[in-house]
Coordinates of C-alpha atoms and ligand atoms in Angstrom, one line a residue:
M1 CA -55.7 -24.1 -8.6
S2 CA -58.2 -21.7 -10.1
R3 CA -59.5 -24.5 -12.3
L4 CA -59.8 -26.7 -9.2
L5 CA -61.7 -24.0 -7.4
S6 CA -64.0 -23.4 -10.4
R7 CA -64.8 -27.1 -10.5
R8 CA -65.4 -27.1 -6.8
H9 CA -67.8 -24.2 -7.1
L10 CA -69.6 -25.9 -10.0
A11 CA -69.8 -29.1 -7.9
S12 CA -71.2 -27.2 -4.9
A13 CA -73.6 -25.4 -7.2
A14 CA -74.8 -28.7 -8.6
A15 CA -75.2 -30.1 -5.1
V16 CA -77.1 -27.0 -4.0
S17 CA -79.3 -27.0 -7.0
R18 CA -80.9 -30.3 -5.9
S19 CA -82.1 -28.6 -2.7
A20 CA -81.9 -24.8 -3.0
P21 CA -83.6 -22.1 -5.0
L22 CA -82.1 -21.0 -8.3
A23 CA -81.0 -17.7 -6.8
C24 CA -78.5 -19.5 -4.6
V25 CA -77.1 -21.5 -7.6
S26 CA -76.6 -18.4 -9.6
R27 CA -74.7 -16.8 -6.7
W28 CA -72.3 -19.7 -6.7
L29 CA -71.9 -19.6 -10.4
H30 CA -71.1 -15.9 -10.2
T31 CA -68.4 -16.4 -7.6
P32 CA -65.2 -15.5 -9.4
S33 CA -62.8 -18.3 -10.4
F34 CA -60.1 -17.3 -7.9
A35 CA -62.4 -16.8 -4.9
T36 CA -62.8 -19.2 -2.0
V37 CA -65.6 -17.3 -0.4
S38 CA -68.9 -15.8 -1.4
P39 CA -69.5 -12.5 0.4
Q40 CA -73.3 -13.0 0.9
E41 CA -72.9 -16.5 2.2
I42 CA -70.5 -15.9 5.1
S43 CA -72.3 -16.2 8.4
G44 CA -72.1 -17.7 11.9
S45 CA -73.3 -21.1 10.5
N46 CA -71.1 -20.9 7.4
P47 CA -67.9 -19.2 8.5
A48 CA -65.1 -18.2 6.1
E49 CA -61.5 -19.1 6.6
V50 CA -58.5 -16.9 6.0
H51 CA -55.0 -18.4 5.4
N52 CA -51.4 -17.2 5.3
F53 CA -49.2 -17.4 2.2
V54 CA -45.5 -18.1 2.7
Q55 CA -42.7 -19.5 0.6
G56 CA -45.1 -20.1 -2.3
S57 CA -47.9 -21.9 -0.4
W58 CA -51.1 -21.3 1.5
T59 CA -50.7 -22.3 5.2
A60 CA -52.8 -22.5 8.3
S61 CA -51.7 -22.0 11.8
A62 CA -52.0 -23.7 15.2
N63 CA -54.5 -21.0 16.2
W64 CA -57.7 -19.8 14.7
N65 CA -58.8 -16.3 15.7
W66 CA -62.5 -15.5 15.3
I67 CA -63.7 -12.2 13.8
V68 CA -67.2 -11.1 14.6
D69 CA -69.7 -9.7 12.2
P70 CA -69.7 -5.9 12.9
L71 CA -73.4 -5.8 12.2
N72 CA -74.7 -8.6 14.5
G73 CA -71.8 -9.9 16.6
E74 CA -71.8 -13.4 15.1
K75 CA -68.5 -15.2 14.8
F76 CA -68.3 -15.3 11.1
I77 CA -64.6 -15.4 9.9
K78 CA -61.8 -17.7 11.2
I79 CA -58.3 -16.3 10.7
A80 CA -55.3 -18.6 10.8
E81 CA -53.3 -16.2 13.0
V82 CA -49.6 -16.9 13.1
Q83 CA -48.3 -17.1 16.7
G84 CA -44.9 -15.8 17.9
T85 CA -43.5 -19.3 17.8
E86 CA -44.5 -19.8 14.2
I87 CA -42.8 -16.9 12.4
K88 CA -39.7 -18.9 11.2
P89 CA -41.0 -19.6 7.7
F90 CA -41.7 -15.9 7.2
V91 CA -38.3 -14.9 8.5
E92 CA -36.6 -17.4 6.2
S93 CA -38.7 -16.4 3.3
L94 CA -37.7 -12.7 3.7
S95 CA -34.0 -13.6 4.2
K96 CA -34.0 -15.3 0.7
C97 CA -34.3 -11.8 -0.9
P98 CA -31.0 -10.0 -1.2
K99 CA -30.7 -6.2 -0.5
H100 CA -30.4 -5.5 -4.2
G101 CA -33.9 -7.0 -4.7
L102 CA -35.6 -9.5 -7.0
H103 CA -35.0 -7.1 -9.9
N104 CA -33.3 -3.7 -10.4
P105 CA -32.2 -1.7 -13.4
L106 CA -29.2 -4.0 -13.8
K107 CA -30.7 -7.3 -12.8
A108 CA -33.6 -9.2 -14.4
P109 CA -35.1 -6.1 -16.1
E110 CA -37.7 -8.3 -17.8
R111 CA -39.5 -8.5 -14.5
Y112 CA -40.5 -4.8 -14.9
L113 CA -42.4 -5.9 -18.0
M114 CA -43.8 -8.9 -16.2
Y115 CA -45.3 -6.6 -13.6
G116 CA -46.8 -4.5 -16.4
D117 CA -48.5 -7.6 -17.7
I118 CA -49.7 -8.7 -14.3
S119 CA -51.2 -5.2 -13.7
A120 CA -52.9 -5.3 -17.1
K121 CA -54.5 -8.7 -16.3
A122 CA -55.5 -7.7 -12.8
A123 CA -56.9 -4.4 -13.9
H124 CA -59.0 -6.3 -16.6
M125 CA -60.3 -8.8 -14.0
L126 CA -61.1 -6.2 -11.4
G127 CA -62.9 -4.1 -14.0
Q128 CA -65.4 -6.9 -14.7
P129 CA -68.7 -6.0 -13.0
A130 CA -69.0 -9.4 -11.3
I131 CA -65.6 -9.1 -9.8
S132 CA -65.8 -5.5 -8.6
D133 CA -69.1 -6.3 -7.1
F134 CA -67.6 -9.3 -5.4
F135 CA -64.9 -7.1 -3.8
A136 CA -67.3 -4.3 -2.9
K137 CA -69.6 -6.7 -1.1
L138 CA -66.7 -8.4 0.7
I139 CA -65.4 -5.0 1.9
Q140 CA -68.9 -4.2 3.1
R141 CA -69.0 -7.4 5.2
V142 CA -65.9 -6.6 7.2
S143 CA -65.6 -2.8 7.1
P144 CA -69.2 -1.7 6.8
K145 CA -69.6 1.3 4.5
S146 CA -72.2 2.1 1.8
Y147 CA -72.0 0.2 -1.4
Q148 CA -70.9 3.3 -3.3
Q149 CA -68.0 3.9 -0.9
A150 CA -66.9 0.2 -1.0
L151 CA -67.2 0.2 -4.8
A152 CA -65.2 3.4 -5.1
E153 CA -62.4 1.6 -3.2
V154 CA -62.4 -1.1 -5.8
Q155 CA -62.5 1.3 -8.7
V156 CA -59.6 3.3 -7.4
S157 CA -57.6 0.0 -7.1
Q158 CA -58.6 -0.9 -10.6
K159 CA -57.6 2.4 -12.1
F160 CA -54.3 2.2 -10.2
L161 CA -53.6 -1.2 -11.8
E162 CA -54.5 0.3 -15.2
N163 CA -52.0 3.1 -14.6
F164 CA -49.2 0.6 -14.4
C165 CA -49.8 -1.6 -17.4
G166 CA -47.4 -2.0 -20.3
D167 CA -44.2 -0.1 -20.0
Q168 CA -45.3 2.0 -17.0
V169 CA -43.6 -0.2 -14.4
R170 CA -40.3 0.2 -16.1
F171 CA -40.8 3.9 -16.5
L172 CA -41.0 4.0 -12.7
A173 CA -37.4 2.9 -12.6
R174 CA -36.2 5.5 -15.2
S175 CA -32.6 6.5 -14.5
F176 CA -30.6 9.5 -15.6
A177 CA -27.0 10.1 -16.8
V178 CA -24.8 13.1 -16.3
P179 CA -21.6 13.6 -18.3
G180 CA -18.4 13.3 -16.3
N181 CA -15.2 15.3 -16.1
H182 CA -13.2 13.4 -18.7
L183 CA -13.6 10.8 -21.5
G184 CA -15.2 7.6 -20.2
Q185 CA -16.7 9.1 -17.1
R186 CA -20.4 9.6 -16.5
S187 CA -22.7 9.2 -13.5
N188 CA -25.9 7.3 -13.6
G189 CA -28.7 7.8 -11.0
Y190 CA -30.8 4.7 -10.5
R191 CA -34.0 3.9 -8.5
W192 CA -32.8 0.9 -6.4
P193 CA -35.1 -1.5 -4.4
Y194 CA -34.6 -2.2 -0.7
G195 CA -35.0 -5.9 -1.1
P196 CA -36.8 -7.6 1.8
V197 CA -39.6 -5.2 3.0
A198 CA -42.7 -5.2 5.2
I199 CA -46.1 -3.6 4.8
I200 CA -48.6 -3.2 7.7
T201 CA -52.0 -1.8 7.0
P202 CA -55.2 -0.9 9.0
F203 CA -58.8 -2.0 8.8
N204 CA -60.5 1.0 7.1
F205 CA -59.5 0.4 3.4
P206 CA -59.2 -3.4 3.2
L207 CA -58.3 -3.5 -0.5
E208 CA -57.0 -0.1 -1.6
I209 CA -54.2 0.5 0.9
P210 CA -52.6 -3.0 1.0
L211 CA -53.0 -3.5 -2.8
L212 CA -51.5 -0.2 -3.8
Q213 CA -48.6 -0.5 -1.4
V214 CA -47.8 -4.1 -2.2
M215 CA -47.9 -3.5 -5.9
G216 CA -45.6 -0.4 -5.6
A217 CA -43.2 -2.5 -3.5
L218 CA -43.2 -5.3 -6.1
Y219 CA -42.9 -3.0 -9.1
M220 CA -39.7 -1.5 -7.7
G221 CA -38.1 -5.0 -7.2
N222 CA -38.8 -5.6 -3.5
K223 CA -40.0 -8.7 -1.8
P224 CA -42.8 -7.7 0.7
V225 CA -44.3 -9.5 3.6
L226 CA -47.8 -8.1 4.0
K227 CA -49.9 -7.9 7.2
V228 CA -53.4 -6.5 7.0
D229 CA -55.5 -5.9 10.1
S230 CA -57.1 -9.4 10.8
K231 CA -60.6 -7.8 11.0
V232 CA -60.5 -7.3 7.3
S233 CA -57.6 -9.4 5.9
I234 CA -60.1 -11.7 4.1
V235 CA -60.4 -9.0 1.3
M236 CA -56.6 -9.0 0.6
E237 CA -56.4 -12.7 0.9
Q238 CA -58.9 -13.0 -2.0
M239 CA -57.1 -10.3 -3.9
L240 CA -53.8 -12.3 -3.6
R241 CA -55.6 -15.3 -5.1
L242 CA -56.6 -13.0 -8.0
L243 CA -53.1 -11.8 -8.4
H244 CA -51.7 -15.3 -8.5
E245 CA -54.2 -16.1 -11.2
C246 CA -52.9 -13.1 -13.2
G247 CA -49.3 -14.4 -13.0
L248 CA -47.9 -13.1 -9.8
P249 CA -44.9 -15.4 -9.0
A250 CA -45.7 -17.3 -5.9
E251 CA -42.3 -16.6 -4.3
D252 CA -42.5 -12.8 -4.8
M253 CA -44.5 -12.0 -1.7
D254 CA -45.8 -13.4 1.6
F255 CA -49.0 -12.7 3.4
I256 CA -49.3 -13.1 7.2
N257 CA -52.2 -12.9 9.6
S258 CA -51.1 -12.1 13.1
D259 CA -51.7 -9.7 16.0
G260 CA -49.5 -6.6 16.4
V261 CA -47.2 -8.2 19.0
T262 CA -46.3 -11.1 16.7
M263 CA -45.8 -8.8 13.7
N264 CA -43.5 -6.6 15.8
K265 CA -41.5 -9.7 16.7
L266 CA -41.3 -10.7 13.0
L267 CA -40.0 -7.3 12.1
L268 CA -37.3 -7.4 14.7
E269 CA -36.2 -11.0 13.7
A270 CA -36.6 -10.7 9.9
N271 CA -35.0 -7.2 9.8
P272 CA -36.7 -5.9 6.6
K273 CA -34.7 -3.1 5.0
M274 CA -37.8 -0.9 4.8
T275 CA -41.2 -1.1 6.5
L276 CA -44.3 0.8 5.4
F277 CA -46.7 1.4 8.2
T278 CA -50.2 2.7 7.8
G279 CA -52.2 3.1 11.0
S280 CA -52.3 4.9 14.3
S281 CA -49.5 7.3 15.4
R282 CA -49.1 5.3 18.7
V283 CA -48.0 2.2 16.8
A284 CA -46.1 4.3 14.2
E285 CA -43.9 5.9 16.8
K286 CA -43.2 2.5 18.5
L287 CA -42.2 0.9 15.3
A288 CA -40.0 3.9 14.3
A289 CA -38.0 3.5 17.5
D290 CA -37.9 -0.4 17.3
L291 CA -36.8 -0.3 13.6
K292 CA -34.3 2.5 14.2
G293 CA -35.9 4.7 11.6
R294 CA -36.0 2.1 8.7
I295 CA -39.7 2.9 8.2
K296 CA -42.1 5.2 6.3
L297 CA -45.3 6.3 7.9
E298 CA -48.9 7.0 6.9
D299 CA -50.3 7.7 10.4
A300 CA -53.2 9.5 12.1
G301 CA -55.1 12.4 10.5
F302 CA -56.6 15.3 12.3
D303 CA -57.8 16.9 9.1
W304 CA -59.0 20.5 8.9
K305 CA -61.1 22.5 6.6
I306 CA -61.2 26.3 6.5
L307 CA -64.1 28.0 5.0
G308 CA -62.9 31.4 3.7
P309 CA -64.7 34.7 3.7
D310 CA -66.4 34.3 0.3
V311 CA -69.7 32.6 1.0
Q312 CA -71.1 30.8 -2.1
E313 CA -72.4 27.4 -3.2
V314 CA -73.8 26.7 0.3
D315 CA -75.7 23.5 -0.6
Y316 CA -72.7 22.0 -2.4
I317 CA -70.3 22.8 0.5
A318 CA -72.8 21.4 3.1
W319 CA -72.9 18.2 1.1
V320 CA -69.1 18.0 0.8
C321 CA -68.8 18.6 4.6
D322 CA -71.2 15.8 5.2
Q323 CA -69.3 13.4 3.0
D324 CA -66.0 14.4 4.4
A325 CA -67.0 14.1 8.0
Y326 CA -69.4 11.1 7.9
A327 CA -68.9 8.8 4.8
C328 CA -67.5 5.5 6.0
S329 CA -68.8 6.6 9.4
G330 CA -65.9 9.0 9.7
Q331 CA -63.4 6.2 9.5
K332 CA -61.2 7.7 6.8
C333 CA -57.8 8.9 7.8
S334 CA -58.7 12.0 5.7
A335 CA -62.0 12.6 7.4
Q336 CA -62.9 16.2 8.3
S337 CA -62.0 16.4 12.0
V338 CA -62.4 20.2 12.5
L339 CA -64.2 22.8 10.5
F340 CA -63.1 26.5 10.8
M341 CA -65.9 28.6 9.5
H342 CA -65.5 32.3 8.7
K343 CA -68.2 34.3 10.5
N344 CA -69.7 35.3 7.1
W345 CA -71.1 31.7 7.0
S346 CA -73.1 32.1 10.2
S347 CA -76.2 33.3 8.5
S348 CA -75.8 31.1 5.4
G349 CA -77.7 28.2 6.9
L350 CA -74.7 25.9 6.3
L351 CA -74.9 24.3 9.7
D352 CA -78.6 23.6 9.4
K353 CA -78.0 22.0 6.0
M354 CA -75.2 19.9 7.4
K355 CA -77.5 18.7 10.2
K356 CA -80.3 17.8 7.7
L357 CA -77.8 15.9 5.5
S358 CA -76.4 14.0 8.5
E359 CA -79.9 12.9 9.3
R360 CA -80.3 11.2 5.9
R361 CA -77.7 8.7 6.9
K362 CA -79.0 5.3 8.0
L363 CA -77.8 1.9 9.1
E364 CA -79.9 0.0 6.5
D365 CA -77.7 1.2 3.7
L366 CA -74.5 1.6 5.8
T367 CA -74.3 5.4 5.2
I368 CA -73.7 5.3 8.9
G369 CA -72.6 2.2 10.7
P370 CA -70.3 0.4 13.1
V371 CA -67.1 2.1 14.3
L372 CA -64.4 -0.5 14.5
T373 CA -61.8 1.0 16.8
V374 CA -63.7 3.4 19.1
T375 CA -66.6 2.3 21.3
T376 CA -69.8 4.3 21.8
E377 CA -68.8 5.0 25.4
A378 CA -65.4 6.3 24.4
M379 CA -66.9 8.7 21.8
T380 CA -69.6 9.8 24.3
E381 CA -67.0 10.4 26.9
H382 CA -64.9 12.4 24.5
M383 CA -67.9 14.5 23.6
N384 CA -68.7 15.1 27.3
S385 CA -65.2 16.3 27.9
L386 CA -65.5 18.7 25.0
L387 CA -68.8 20.0 26.4
K388 CA -67.1 21.0 29.7
I389 CA -65.2 23.7 27.7
P390 CA -67.0 27.0 28.2
G391 CA -69.2 28.0 25.2
S392 CA -69.2 24.4 23.7
K393 CA -72.4 22.8 22.5
V394 CA -73.7 19.8 20.5
L395 CA -74.7 21.1 17.0
F396 CA -76.3 17.8 16.1
G397 CA -76.0 14.1 16.8
G398 CA -74.3 13.1 20.0
E399 CA -76.6 10.1 20.6
P400 CA -76.0 6.4 20.1
L401 CA -77.5 4.8 17.1
E402 CA -80.8 3.0 17.8
N403 CA -82.4 -0.3 16.9
H404 CA -79.3 -2.2 15.9
S405 CA -77.4 -5.3 16.8
I406 CA -73.9 -3.9 16.5
P407 CA -71.8 -5.6 19.2
K408 CA -70.6 -3.6 22.2
I409 CA -66.9 -4.0 21.2
Y410 CA -67.7 -1.6 18.3
G411 CA -69.1 1.9 18.4
A412 CA -72.5 3.1 17.1
L413 CA -73.0 6.9 17.1
K414 CA -75.2 9.2 15.1
P415 CA -73.2 11.7 13.0
T416 CA -72.0 14.2 15.5
A417 CA -70.8 17.8 15.4
V418 CA -69.7 19.7 18.5
F419 CA -69.1 23.5 18.5
V420 CA -66.1 24.7 20.5
P421 CA -65.1 28.5 20.6
L422 CA -61.8 29.2 18.8
E423 CA -60.2 31.0 21.8
E424 CA -61.0 28.0 23.9
I425 CA -59.5 25.5 21.4
L426 CA -56.2 27.3 21.6
K427 CA -55.9 27.2 25.4
S428 CA -53.2 24.7 26.4
G429 CA -55.4 22.7 28.6
N430 CA -57.9 22.2 25.8
F431 CA -55.8 21.9 22.7
E432 CA -54.8 18.3 23.0
L433 CA -58.3 17.2 23.8
V434 CA -59.9 19.1 21.0
T435 CA -57.4 17.9 18.4
K436 CA -57.5 14.2 19.4
E437 CA -58.4 12.1 16.4
I438 CA -61.7 10.3 17.0
F439 CA -61.8 7.6 14.3
G440 CA -65.6 7.8 14.0
P441 CA -68.5 10.0 12.8
F442 CA -67.4 13.0 14.9
Q443 CA -66.2 16.5 14.1
V444 CA -65.5 19.8 15.9
V445 CA -66.8 23.0 14.4
T446 CA -65.7 26.5 15.2
E447 CA -66.0 30.0 14.0
Y448 CA -63.5 32.8 13.3
S449 CA -63.8 36.5 12.5
E450 CA -61.8 38.5 9.9
D451 CA -59.1 39.3 12.5
Q452 CA -58.8 35.8 13.9
L453 CA -57.3 34.0 10.8
E454 CA -54.0 34.2 12.7
L455 CA -55.5 32.0 15.5
V456 CA -56.8 29.5 13.0
L457 CA -53.4 29.2 11.4
E458 CA -51.8 28.9 14.9
A459 CA -54.2 26.0 15.6
C460 CA -53.1 24.3 12.3
E461 CA -49.5 24.9 13.1
R462 CA -49.8 23.4 16.6
M463 CA -51.4 20.1 15.3
N464 CA -49.2 17.1 15.0
A465 CA -50.7 15.2 12.1
H466 CA -50.5 16.9 8.8
L467 CA -52.4 14.6 6.4
T468 CA -55.2 16.2 4.5
A469 CA -56.7 19.7 4.5
A470 CA -59.2 21.8 2.5
V471 CA -59.2 25.6 2.0
V472 CA -62.7 26.3 0.7
S473 CA -62.5 29.7 -1.0
N474 CA -62.1 31.1 -4.5
D475 CA -60.3 34.2 -3.2
P476 CA -56.8 33.8 -4.5
L477 CA -55.2 36.0 -1.9
F478 CA -56.9 34.1 0.9
L479 CA -55.8 30.8 -0.7
Q480 CA -52.2 32.0 -1.1
D481 CA -52.0 33.2 2.5
V482 CA -53.4 30.0 4.0
L483 CA -51.6 27.6 1.7
G484 CA -48.3 29.5 2.2
R485 CA -48.5 29.1 5.9
S486 CA -49.6 25.5 6.3
V487 CA -48.1 22.1 5.5
N488 CA -50.6 19.3 5.1
G489 CA -49.5 16.7 2.5
T490 CA -52.8 16.4 0.5
T491 CA -54.5 19.8 0.5
Y492 CA -57.4 20.7 -1.6
A493 CA -57.9 24.4 -2.5
G494 CA -60.9 26.2 -4.0
I495 CA -64.6 26.4 -3.6
R496 CA -65.0 22.6 -4.3
A497 CA -62.2 21.7 -1.8
R498 CA -62.7 18.5 0.2
T499 CA -60.6 16.5 2.7
T500 CA -61.4 13.0 1.6
G501 CA -61.8 11.0 -1.6
A502 CA -58.2 11.1 -2.8
P503 CA -58.2 8.8 -5.9
Q504 CA -55.1 7.1 -7.4
N505 CA -54.2 10.1 -9.4
H506 CA -53.6 12.3 -6.3
W507 CA -50.6 11.9 -4.1
F508 CA -51.9 10.9 -0.7
G509 CA -49.8 11.2 2.4
P510 CA -48.6 13.4 5.2
A511 CA -46.1 16.2 4.9
G512 CA -43.8 17.9 7.4
D513 CA -42.3 14.6 8.6
P514 CA -39.2 13.1 6.9
R515 CA -40.6 9.6 7.6
G516 CA -43.8 10.5 5.7
A517 CA -44.9 8.0 3.0
G518 CA -47.3 8.4 0.1
I519 CA -49.6 6.2 -1.8
G520 CA -51.1 6.2 -5.3
T521 CA -49.0 8.1 -7.8
P522 CA -45.7 7.3 -9.5
E523 CA -43.9 9.8 -7.2
A524 CA -45.3 8.0 -4.2
I525 CA -44.1 4.6 -5.4
K526 CA -40.7 5.9 -6.2
L527 CA -40.3 7.7 -2.9
V528 CA -41.5 4.9 -0.7
W529 CA -40.3 1.8 -2.5
S530 CA -36.9 2.7 -3.9
C531 CA -33.8 4.6 -2.9
H532 CA -31.3 6.5 -5.0
R533 CA -28.2 4.7 -6.2
E534 CA -25.5 6.5 -8.2
I535 CA -23.1 4.5 -10.3
I536 CA -20.2 6.5 -11.7
Y537 CA -18.7 4.8 -14.7
D538 CA -15.1 5.7 -15.3
I539 CA -13.8 3.3 -17.9
G540 CA -11.0 5.4 -19.3
P541 CA -8.9 5.5 -21.3
V542 CA -6.2 6.9 -18.9
P543 CA -4.5 9.7 -20.9
K544 CA -1.4 8.6 -22.7
N545 CA 0.7 11.4 -21.1
W546 CA -0.5 10.6 -17.6
A547 CA 2.3 10.9 -15.0
L548 CA 2.3 10.1 -11.3
P549 CA 1.2 13.3 -9.4
S550 CA 2.8 14.3 -6.1
A551 CA 1.1 13.2 -2.9
T552 CA -1.9 15.3 -1.9
Ligands
LIG601 N1 -52.3 8.2 6.8 C1 -53.0 7.2 6.2 O1 -52.8 7.1 5.0 C2 -53.9 6.4 6.9 C3 -54.8 5.5 6.3 C4 -55.7 4.7 7.0 C5 -55.7 4.8 8.4 N2 -54.8 5.6 9.0 C6 -54.9 5.8 10.5 O2 -55.0 4.5 11.1 C7 -55.7 4.6 12.3 C8 -56.8 3.6 12.4 O3 -56.4 2.3 12.3 P1 -56.1 1.4 13.6 O4 -56.6 2.1 14.8 O5 -56.6 0.0 13.4 O6 -54.5 1.4 13.6 P2 -53.5 0.5 14.5 O7 -52.2 1.3 14.5 O8 -54.1 0.0 15.7 O9 -53.3 -0.8 13.5 C9 -52.8 -0.7 12.2 C10 -52.1 -2.0 11.9 O10 -50.9 -2.2 12.7 C11 -50.9 -3.5 13.3 N3 -50.2 -3.3 14.6 C12 -50.6 -2.9 15.8 N4 -49.6 -3.0 16.6 C13 -48.5 -3.4 16.0 C14 -47.1 -3.5 16.3 N5 -46.6 -3.3 17.6 N6 -46.2 -4.0 15.4 C15 -46.7 -4.2 14.1 N7 -47.9 -4.0 13.7 C16 -48.8 -3.6 14.6 C17 -52.4 -3.8 13.4 O11 -52.6 -5.2 13.6 C18 -52.9 -3.3 12.1 O12 -52.7 -4.2 11.1 C19 -56.2 6.0 12.4 O13 -55.3 6.7 13.2 C20 -56.1 6.5 11.0 O14 -55.9 7.9 10.8 C21 -53.9 6.4 8.3

């Protein structure tokens, strides 16, 4: 297939060369062999198509759903969205996988090695500048963020694949043995797959989240059906084509485009033994109930940062705050949502520096850009509600972006910070409002005095989402106190602490919830994608002098 595509590209390039400038030809020649789209070429007059993959083949659907370009509102990508009446092939495909998986430590162990090889090939391909550039630009088209942010997503994915080359996949399934009570007895603990599983991922990391989760599922022997938010599923569709080129067996995973309702239906009919959901808490709670708990969750983040009493490195910390709150236009689940600032920082100029840094962001290079799930009106309305709280004020931002063609269905807001007094945040009428996750370039800032640390910790305790956090201080007693009385799953501590940017070598996920999932590290893969199985071997011999005991 890849050869066919390459030939097709060459043929198109030749056709184009008769009429178009050389630059265009070179773009086609640089489109990777597996790819069916060229990021720069997609437009209203040249729309891209995204297909499904089930039971080993690419398929269309009776319905095309149009995705609009977040920067100009043009219909530019057609998605073959599977309808409720079309899910049968996906249900059948999943049902072909037994509960004991496609491989496990006692079945087809050579597949662990095969996945080591696939990862090595995929890491090599993704590491080639033309291919990382292809994915970074494709990500930018559907989930607008700066080139550096999009490229970082590709690089994290590439490093992750490198981490699981060679024998590293089989090491994920390392088992242990404990000597038994008598000769011939021993217990072995194994990491066992769930078999048929489902993965649902959101729009904000179109490559990293689905790729890392799907590979983790496959490594451990599961057969996943993957659904990525249709707004961005083109990225993972192209990645799946790359994986096939690297040797991923066609029957090992399915890829579905659908709306949430159809996916919900598929989950209920196909009955996957485990579902990994990454997205909003609203959908997470619905699925947890529908699936009777057979689910792991990576849901909303209302991520806090506490600046300790020791004021230092103000320029650096202002820059980290700016990146944490506003990179990717605040659409990271790890984005800084609230900043608790010790009063010692008031005269440091930190807030002024943050304001200046936020003003450097511009639409032209996508350092600020469209917000895909919250409209400008909704963000402004939220801000106005906060401003009704006594003592609140806009520190900076608070206005819509200007001179743009971002469609109205998406949001466009300047990087915004609103100050709310700490005592007011804690009032029961205000707390829910202030700690509502706004998935956009928006943060709340507050201040605390020496004797108010208890109130800060009370606020952190009362929050529901415990994803990321940062304790910015090099005072070991302060760190110990705050870390010992908080729970967030991915917490950075020290003067360089941040809330965002977790690469593949950091566990990333919420804590404090037994349903909490993780992503990135070997521990995350083992926790999410395998369960413990203990086999107790007891092969004898039965002692020669054994006699029938009395009944017990
Ligand atoms: N914790 C994490 O690691 C993490 C990472 C990224 C995003 N997020 C969170 O995701 C949210 C932003 O994404 P969103 O608003 O697009 O999330 P969302 O919950 O609306 O959608 C996420 C995915 O679920 C699908 N979906 C919706 N309803 C469904 C249903 N009933 N059954 C099955 N699938 C359904 C969507 O189509 C999409 O693919 C934020 O709250 C953010 O914090 C969390």
